[in-house]
Amino acid sequence: MVTLKLLIAISASFLFLAKVDGNGTKTVYTVTLGGDGKCLAEVNLARQAAGFSNLNQAAEEADASRLPNADTCESNDSQQCDEWVWKPVCDSLIPNKTEGRALPSGSEGAKFQSGTYAYHVADAGVFNCTAVVDNWKAAYSNFSGLPPAKKDSKDLYSKQDNISFVAMYNPAENATADCRMVTCGKKTSPVAAKNSADSSSGEEASALICMTVPDVLHTDETKAPFTEDQWAQIVTAFEGSASAFSPGVVGLGLAILGLTLL
């Protein structure tokens, strides 16, 4: 894994990837990173409703807890370009016609730091943090009970919304979050003489990415992300009662029923 340099300044940072293809065109990818704490207040409101403590803003000096800032890719070094840390994200945001728009786990080269990630593609227009959090919360209906370990349910965690749900309710003590808007721009232009007319074309897409640390899903794939008590708190926040989902409560109810029948 290549060394990841982290963004220190809140202001946007630009990364460029240039490549000339066989058709005589040059493609430049640009990644713009927004300021810290995007939608973190809304995420913490959802956590408070479930009795969880707030996610702390990842400190600027906490390299392992923040989104990466990749190195510039040299156009004559295809291997370095393939290992550009933001490449899989941009490929997801500006996909080919046959590709979906889900957060990739990383390329074979560079990868993001260890964490559980929430991800939401921004639609055109005003970005609404409350709507984004509501979308992540809606994934609650995809869990029929205590969320299993990743090893036991690969299909469940192949859906990004389910991973985002777990990330938002990361139950680890003193968990941190680095939530920022990531905008990928792609500009393709022909390689021509300096005086020729500009016939370049461009695309742009954005997403909110929240990196929560520590990772409660991938580091130990044999361990469930929540305990029964933690899941009961979430169930109560959504349904007002955790009895139907808590084995301990159900067992107590059966014991009481047995006593009444004696």
Short mmCIF file of C-alpha atoms in Angstrom, two decimals:
data_model
loop_
_atom_site.label_atom_id
_atom_site.label_comp_id
_atom_site.label_asym_id
_atom_site.label_seq_id
_atom_site.Cartn_x
_atom_site.Cartn_y
_atom_site.Cartn_z
CA MET A 1 0.00 0.00 0.00
CA VAL A 2 1.37 3.36 -0.95
CA THR A 3 1.95 5.96 1.70
CA LEU A 4 -1.12 8.11 2.26
CA LYS A 5 -0.66 11.82 2.89
CA LEU A 6 -3.59 13.30 4.74
CA LEU A 7 -5.34 16.57 4.10
CA ILE A 8 -4.38 19.15 6.72
CA ALA A 9 -6.04 22.31 5.44
CA ILE A 10 -9.82 22.57 5.44
CA SER A 11 -9.72 24.22 2.05
CA ALA A 12 -10.07 22.06 -1.03
CA SER A 13 -7.15 20.06 -2.32
CA PHE A 14 -6.76 19.06 -5.95
CA LEU A 15 -5.28 15.86 -7.32
CA PHE A 16 -4.54 15.38 -10.99
CA LEU A 17 -4.27 12.23 -13.02
CA ALA A 18 -3.29 12.69 -16.67
CA LYS A 19 -3.21 9.96 -19.24
CA VAL A 20 -3.05 9.97 -23.03
CA ASP A 21 -4.97 7.08 -24.59
CA GLY A 22 -4.64 5.40 -27.97
CA ASN A 23 -7.15 7.77 -29.55
CA GLY A 24 -4.93 10.80 -28.99
CA THR A 25 -6.93 12.21 -26.10
CA LYS A 26 -5.83 13.23 -22.63
CA THR A 27 -7.94 12.52 -19.55
CA VAL A 28 -7.48 14.49 -16.34
CA TYR A 29 -9.18 13.45 -13.11
CA THR A 30 -9.54 16.05 -10.36
CA VAL A 31 -10.49 15.26 -6.77
CA THR A 32 -11.74 18.07 -4.53
CA LEU A 33 -12.10 17.46 -0.80
CA GLY A 34 -14.54 19.54 1.23
CA GLY A 35 -14.24 20.74 4.81
CA ASP A 36 -14.31 18.63 7.96
CA GLY A 37 -17.46 17.49 9.72
CA LYS A 38 -19.93 17.46 6.82
CA CYS A 39 -23.26 16.08 8.16
CA LEU A 40 -21.57 14.95 11.39
CA ALA A 41 -24.10 16.85 13.52
CA GLU A 42 -26.99 15.02 11.84
CA VAL A 43 -25.23 11.67 12.23
CA ASN A 44 -24.73 12.34 15.94
CA LEU A 45 -28.40 13.23 16.39
CA ALA A 46 -29.30 9.77 15.07
CA ARG A 47 -26.77 8.20 17.42
CA GLN A 48 -28.09 10.13 20.42
CA ALA A 49 -31.60 8.84 19.69
CA ALA A 50 -30.21 5.32 20.08
CA GLY A 51 -28.37 6.17 23.29
CA PHE A 52 -24.93 6.17 21.66
CA SER A 53 -22.26 8.78 22.32
CA ASN A 54 -21.27 11.23 19.61
CA LEU A 55 -18.68 10.38 17.02
CA ASN A 56 -15.71 12.68 17.62
CA GLN A 57 -14.27 14.70 14.76
CA ALA A 58 -11.02 13.04 13.68
CA ALA A 59 -8.11 15.30 14.60
CA GLU A 60 -5.98 16.77 11.82
CA GLU A 61 -2.87 15.06 13.15
CA ALA A 62 -4.59 11.65 13.45
CA ASP A 63 -3.35 10.27 10.15
CA ALA A 64 -4.93 6.83 10.50
CA SER A 65 -8.38 8.30 11.19
CA ARG A 66 -8.73 10.62 8.21
CA LEU A 67 -9.47 10.37 4.51
CA PRO A 68 -6.33 10.25 2.38
CA ASN A 69 -4.78 12.78 0.08
CA ALA A 70 -3.15 10.89 -2.74
CA ASP A 71 0.05 11.79 -4.57
CA THR A 72 -0.10 13.19 -8.09
CA CYS A 73 0.03 10.53 -10.77
CA GLU A 74 2.63 10.82 -13.53
CA SER A 75 1.05 10.17 -16.91
CA ASN A 76 4.03 8.09 -18.06
CA ASP A 77 3.82 5.75 -15.08
CA SER A 78 0.78 3.51 -15.58
CA GLN A 79 1.48 1.47 -12.45
CA GLN A 80 1.48 4.58 -10.29
CA CYS A 81 -1.79 5.67 -11.91
CA ASP A 82 -3.37 2.30 -11.16
CA GLU A 83 -2.34 2.71 -7.52
CA TRP A 84 -3.74 6.24 -7.17
CA VAL A 85 -5.78 5.99 -3.99
CA TRP A 86 -8.76 7.98 -5.28
CA LYS A 87 -8.98 6.14 -8.61
CA PRO A 88 -11.54 3.51 -7.49
CA VAL A 89 -13.70 6.24 -5.94
CA CYS A 90 -13.69 8.30 -9.13
CA ASP A 91 -14.34 5.19 -11.20
CA SER A 92 -17.39 4.63 -9.00
CA LEU A 93 -18.67 8.21 -9.11
CA ILE A 94 -18.11 8.56 -12.86
CA PRO A 95 -18.65 4.95 -13.96
CA ASN A 96 -18.77 3.29 -17.33
CA LYS A 97 -22.27 2.52 -18.57
CA THR A 98 -22.07 -1.04 -17.26
CA GLU A 99 -20.78 -0.15 -13.79
CA GLY A 100 -22.71 0.72 -10.65
CA ARG A 101 -22.14 3.58 -8.24
CA ALA A 102 -21.06 1.95 -5.00
CA LEU A 103 -18.06 2.70 -2.85
CA PRO A 104 -15.30 0.24 -3.86
CA SER A 105 -13.23 -1.59 -1.29
CA GLY A 106 -10.05 -0.35 -2.95
CA SER A 107 -7.79 -1.14 -5.86
CA GLU A 108 -5.08 -3.75 -5.86
CA GLY A 109 -2.60 -0.97 -5.17
CA ALA A 110 -3.43 1.88 -2.83
CA LYS A 111 -6.23 1.55 -0.32
CA PHE A 112 -7.95 3.75 2.22
CA GLN A 113 -6.99 3.52 5.86
CA SER A 114 -8.78 0.95 8.00
CA GLY A 115 -12.27 2.09 8.95
CA THR A 116 -15.98 1.47 8.45
CA TYR A 117 -17.24 3.85 5.75
CA ALA A 118 -20.61 5.48 5.17
CA TYR A 119 -21.11 6.65 1.59
CA HIS A 120 -23.81 8.57 -0.27
CA VAL A 121 -23.74 9.84 -3.84
CA ALA A 122 -24.87 13.45 -4.03
CA ASP A 123 -27.70 14.16 -6.45
CA ALA A 124 -27.76 17.36 -8.45
CA GLY A 125 -28.99 20.37 -6.50
CA VAL A 126 -28.88 21.20 -2.80
CA PHE A 127 -27.22 18.58 -0.57
CA ASN A 128 -29.44 17.78 2.42
CA CYS A 129 -27.66 16.14 5.36
CA THR A 130 -30.92 15.14 7.06
CA ALA A 131 -32.06 13.33 3.92
CA VAL A 132 -28.72 11.53 3.67
CA VAL A 133 -28.90 10.33 7.28
CA ASP A 134 -32.52 9.25 6.74
CA ASN A 135 -31.37 7.22 3.75
CA TRP A 136 -28.74 5.47 5.86
CA LYS A 137 -31.26 4.87 8.63
CA ALA A 138 -33.63 3.25 6.12
CA ALA A 139 -31.19 0.34 5.83
CA TYR A 140 -32.43 -0.75 9.28
CA SER A 141 -35.18 -2.69 7.50
CA ASN A 142 -32.53 -4.83 5.78
CA PHE A 143 -31.56 -6.44 9.10
CA SER A 144 -33.88 -9.13 10.44
CA GLY A 145 -32.11 -9.20 13.78
CA LEU A 146 -28.69 -8.65 15.32
CA PRO A 147 -26.37 -7.78 12.40
CA PRO A 148 -24.08 -10.76 11.82
CA ALA A 149 -20.34 -10.81 11.41
CA LYS A 150 -19.19 -10.03 7.90
CA LYS A 151 -17.88 -13.56 7.45
CA ASP A 152 -21.36 -14.96 8.05
CA SER A 153 -23.20 -12.67 5.63
CA LYS A 154 -21.19 -11.54 2.62
CA ASP A 155 -24.36 -10.80 0.64
CA LEU A 156 -25.76 -8.50 3.33
CA TYR A 157 -22.60 -6.42 3.42
CA SER A 158 -22.25 -6.33 -0.36
CA LYS A 159 -24.82 -3.51 -0.22
CA GLN A 160 -23.22 -0.18 0.63
CA ASP A 161 -26.29 1.17 2.47
CA ASN A 162 -25.99 -1.66 5.01
CA ILE A 163 -22.32 -0.85 5.61
CA SER A 164 -23.21 2.84 5.91
CA PHE A 165 -25.80 1.96 8.57
CA VAL A 166 -23.20 0.08 10.62
CA ALA A 167 -20.70 2.92 10.18
CA MET A 168 -23.20 5.55 11.36
CA TYR A 169 -23.90 3.58 14.55
CA ASN A 170 -20.27 2.55 15.10
CA PRO A 171 -20.47 1.41 18.74
CA ALA A 172 -16.77 1.52 19.56
CA GLU A 173 -15.75 3.58 22.56
CA ASN A 174 -14.31 6.98 21.56
CA ALA A 175 -15.02 6.32 17.88
CA THR A 176 -14.06 9.10 15.49
CA ALA A 177 -15.39 10.23 12.12
CA ASP A 178 -13.96 12.11 9.17
CA CYS A 179 -16.95 13.18 7.04
CA ARG A 180 -16.25 15.19 3.91
CA MET A 181 -17.65 15.83 0.46
CA VAL A 182 -15.54 14.26 -2.27
CA THR A 183 -15.95 15.64 -5.78
CA CYS A 184 -14.41 13.87 -8.76
CA GLY A 185 -14.04 15.71 -12.05
CA LYS A 186 -13.10 14.07 -15.33
CA LYS A 187 -11.98 16.15 -18.30
CA THR A 188 -11.11 14.64 -21.66
CA SER A 189 -9.47 16.70 -24.38
CA PRO A 190 -7.71 15.93 -27.66
CA VAL A 191 -3.96 16.29 -27.83
CA ALA A 192 -3.68 19.03 -30.47
CA ALA A 193 -1.79 22.18 -31.36
CA LYS A 194 -1.82 25.06 -28.88
CA ASN A 195 -3.85 27.33 -31.16
CA SER A 196 -6.62 24.80 -31.84
CA ALA A 197 -10.12 25.39 -30.48
CA ASP A 198 -10.91 23.89 -27.09
CA SER A 199 -13.06 20.81 -27.70
CA SER A 200 -12.67 19.22 -24.30
CA SER A 201 -15.54 17.53 -22.49
CA GLY A 202 -16.00 17.05 -18.78
CA GLU A 203 -18.02 15.26 -16.11
CA GLU A 204 -18.30 15.83 -12.37
CA ALA A 205 -19.89 13.90 -9.51
CA SER A 206 -19.79 14.14 -5.72
CA ALA A 207 -20.38 11.94 -2.70
CA LEU A 208 -20.33 12.24 1.06
CA ILE A 209 -17.85 9.84 2.62
CA CYS A 210 -17.73 9.32 6.38
CA MET A 211 -14.78 7.30 7.62
CA THR A 212 -15.46 5.94 11.12
CA VAL A 213 -12.66 4.51 13.25
CA PRO A 214 -12.06 1.93 14.59
CA ASP A 215 -13.30 -0.45 11.94
CA VAL A 216 -16.03 -2.64 13.46
CA LEU A 217 -16.80 -4.68 10.36
CA HIS A 218 -13.68 -5.64 8.43
CA THR A 219 -10.82 -5.85 10.94
CA ASP A 220 -12.28 -8.99 12.55
CA GLU A 221 -14.76 -10.51 10.10
CA THR A 222 -15.73 -13.19 12.64
CA LYS A 223 -17.09 -10.65 15.15
CA ALA A 224 -20.55 -9.08 14.94
CA PRO A 225 -20.42 -5.26 14.81
CA PHE A 226 -22.90 -4.86 17.70
CA THR A 227 -23.53 -6.66 20.96
CA GLU A 228 -27.10 -7.72 21.77
CA ASP A 229 -27.45 -4.80 24.18
CA GLN A 230 -26.19 -2.29 21.62
CA TRP A 231 -28.56 -3.65 18.97
CA ALA A 232 -31.43 -3.46 21.45
CA GLN A 233 -30.71 0.27 21.83
CA ILE A 234 -30.97 0.73 18.06
CA VAL A 235 -34.17 -1.31 17.87
CA THR A 236 -35.71 0.79 20.63
CA ALA A 237 -34.82 3.98 18.74
CA PHE A 238 -36.60 2.70 15.64
CA GLU A 239 -39.51 0.76 17.10
CA GLY A 240 -39.89 1.86 20.69
CA SER A 241 -39.30 -1.64 22.06
CA ALA A 242 -36.44 -4.08 21.75
CA SER A 243 -38.29 -7.05 23.21
CA ALA A 244 -38.88 -8.74 19.88
CA PHE A 245 -35.19 -8.63 19.07
CA SER A 246 -33.59 -9.26 22.44
CA PRO A 247 -33.10 -12.98 23.29
CA GLY A 248 -32.64 -12.09 26.94
CA VAL A 249 -36.00 -10.33 27.16
CA VAL A 250 -37.75 -13.11 25.25
CA GLY A 251 -36.20 -15.73 27.52
CA LEU A 252 -37.36 -13.85 30.61
CA GLY A 253 -40.87 -13.66 29.20
CA LEU A 254 -40.98 -17.40 28.59
CA ALA A 255 -39.72 -18.08 32.10
CA ILE A 256 -42.47 -15.92 33.60
CA LEU A 257 -45.05 -17.65 31.42
CA GLY A 258 -43.79 -21.02 32.63
CA LEU A 259 -44.16 -19.96 36.26
CA THR A 260 -47.76 -18.87 35.73
CA LEU A 261 -48.62 -22.29 34.33
CA LEU A 262 -47.32 -24.17 37.37
#
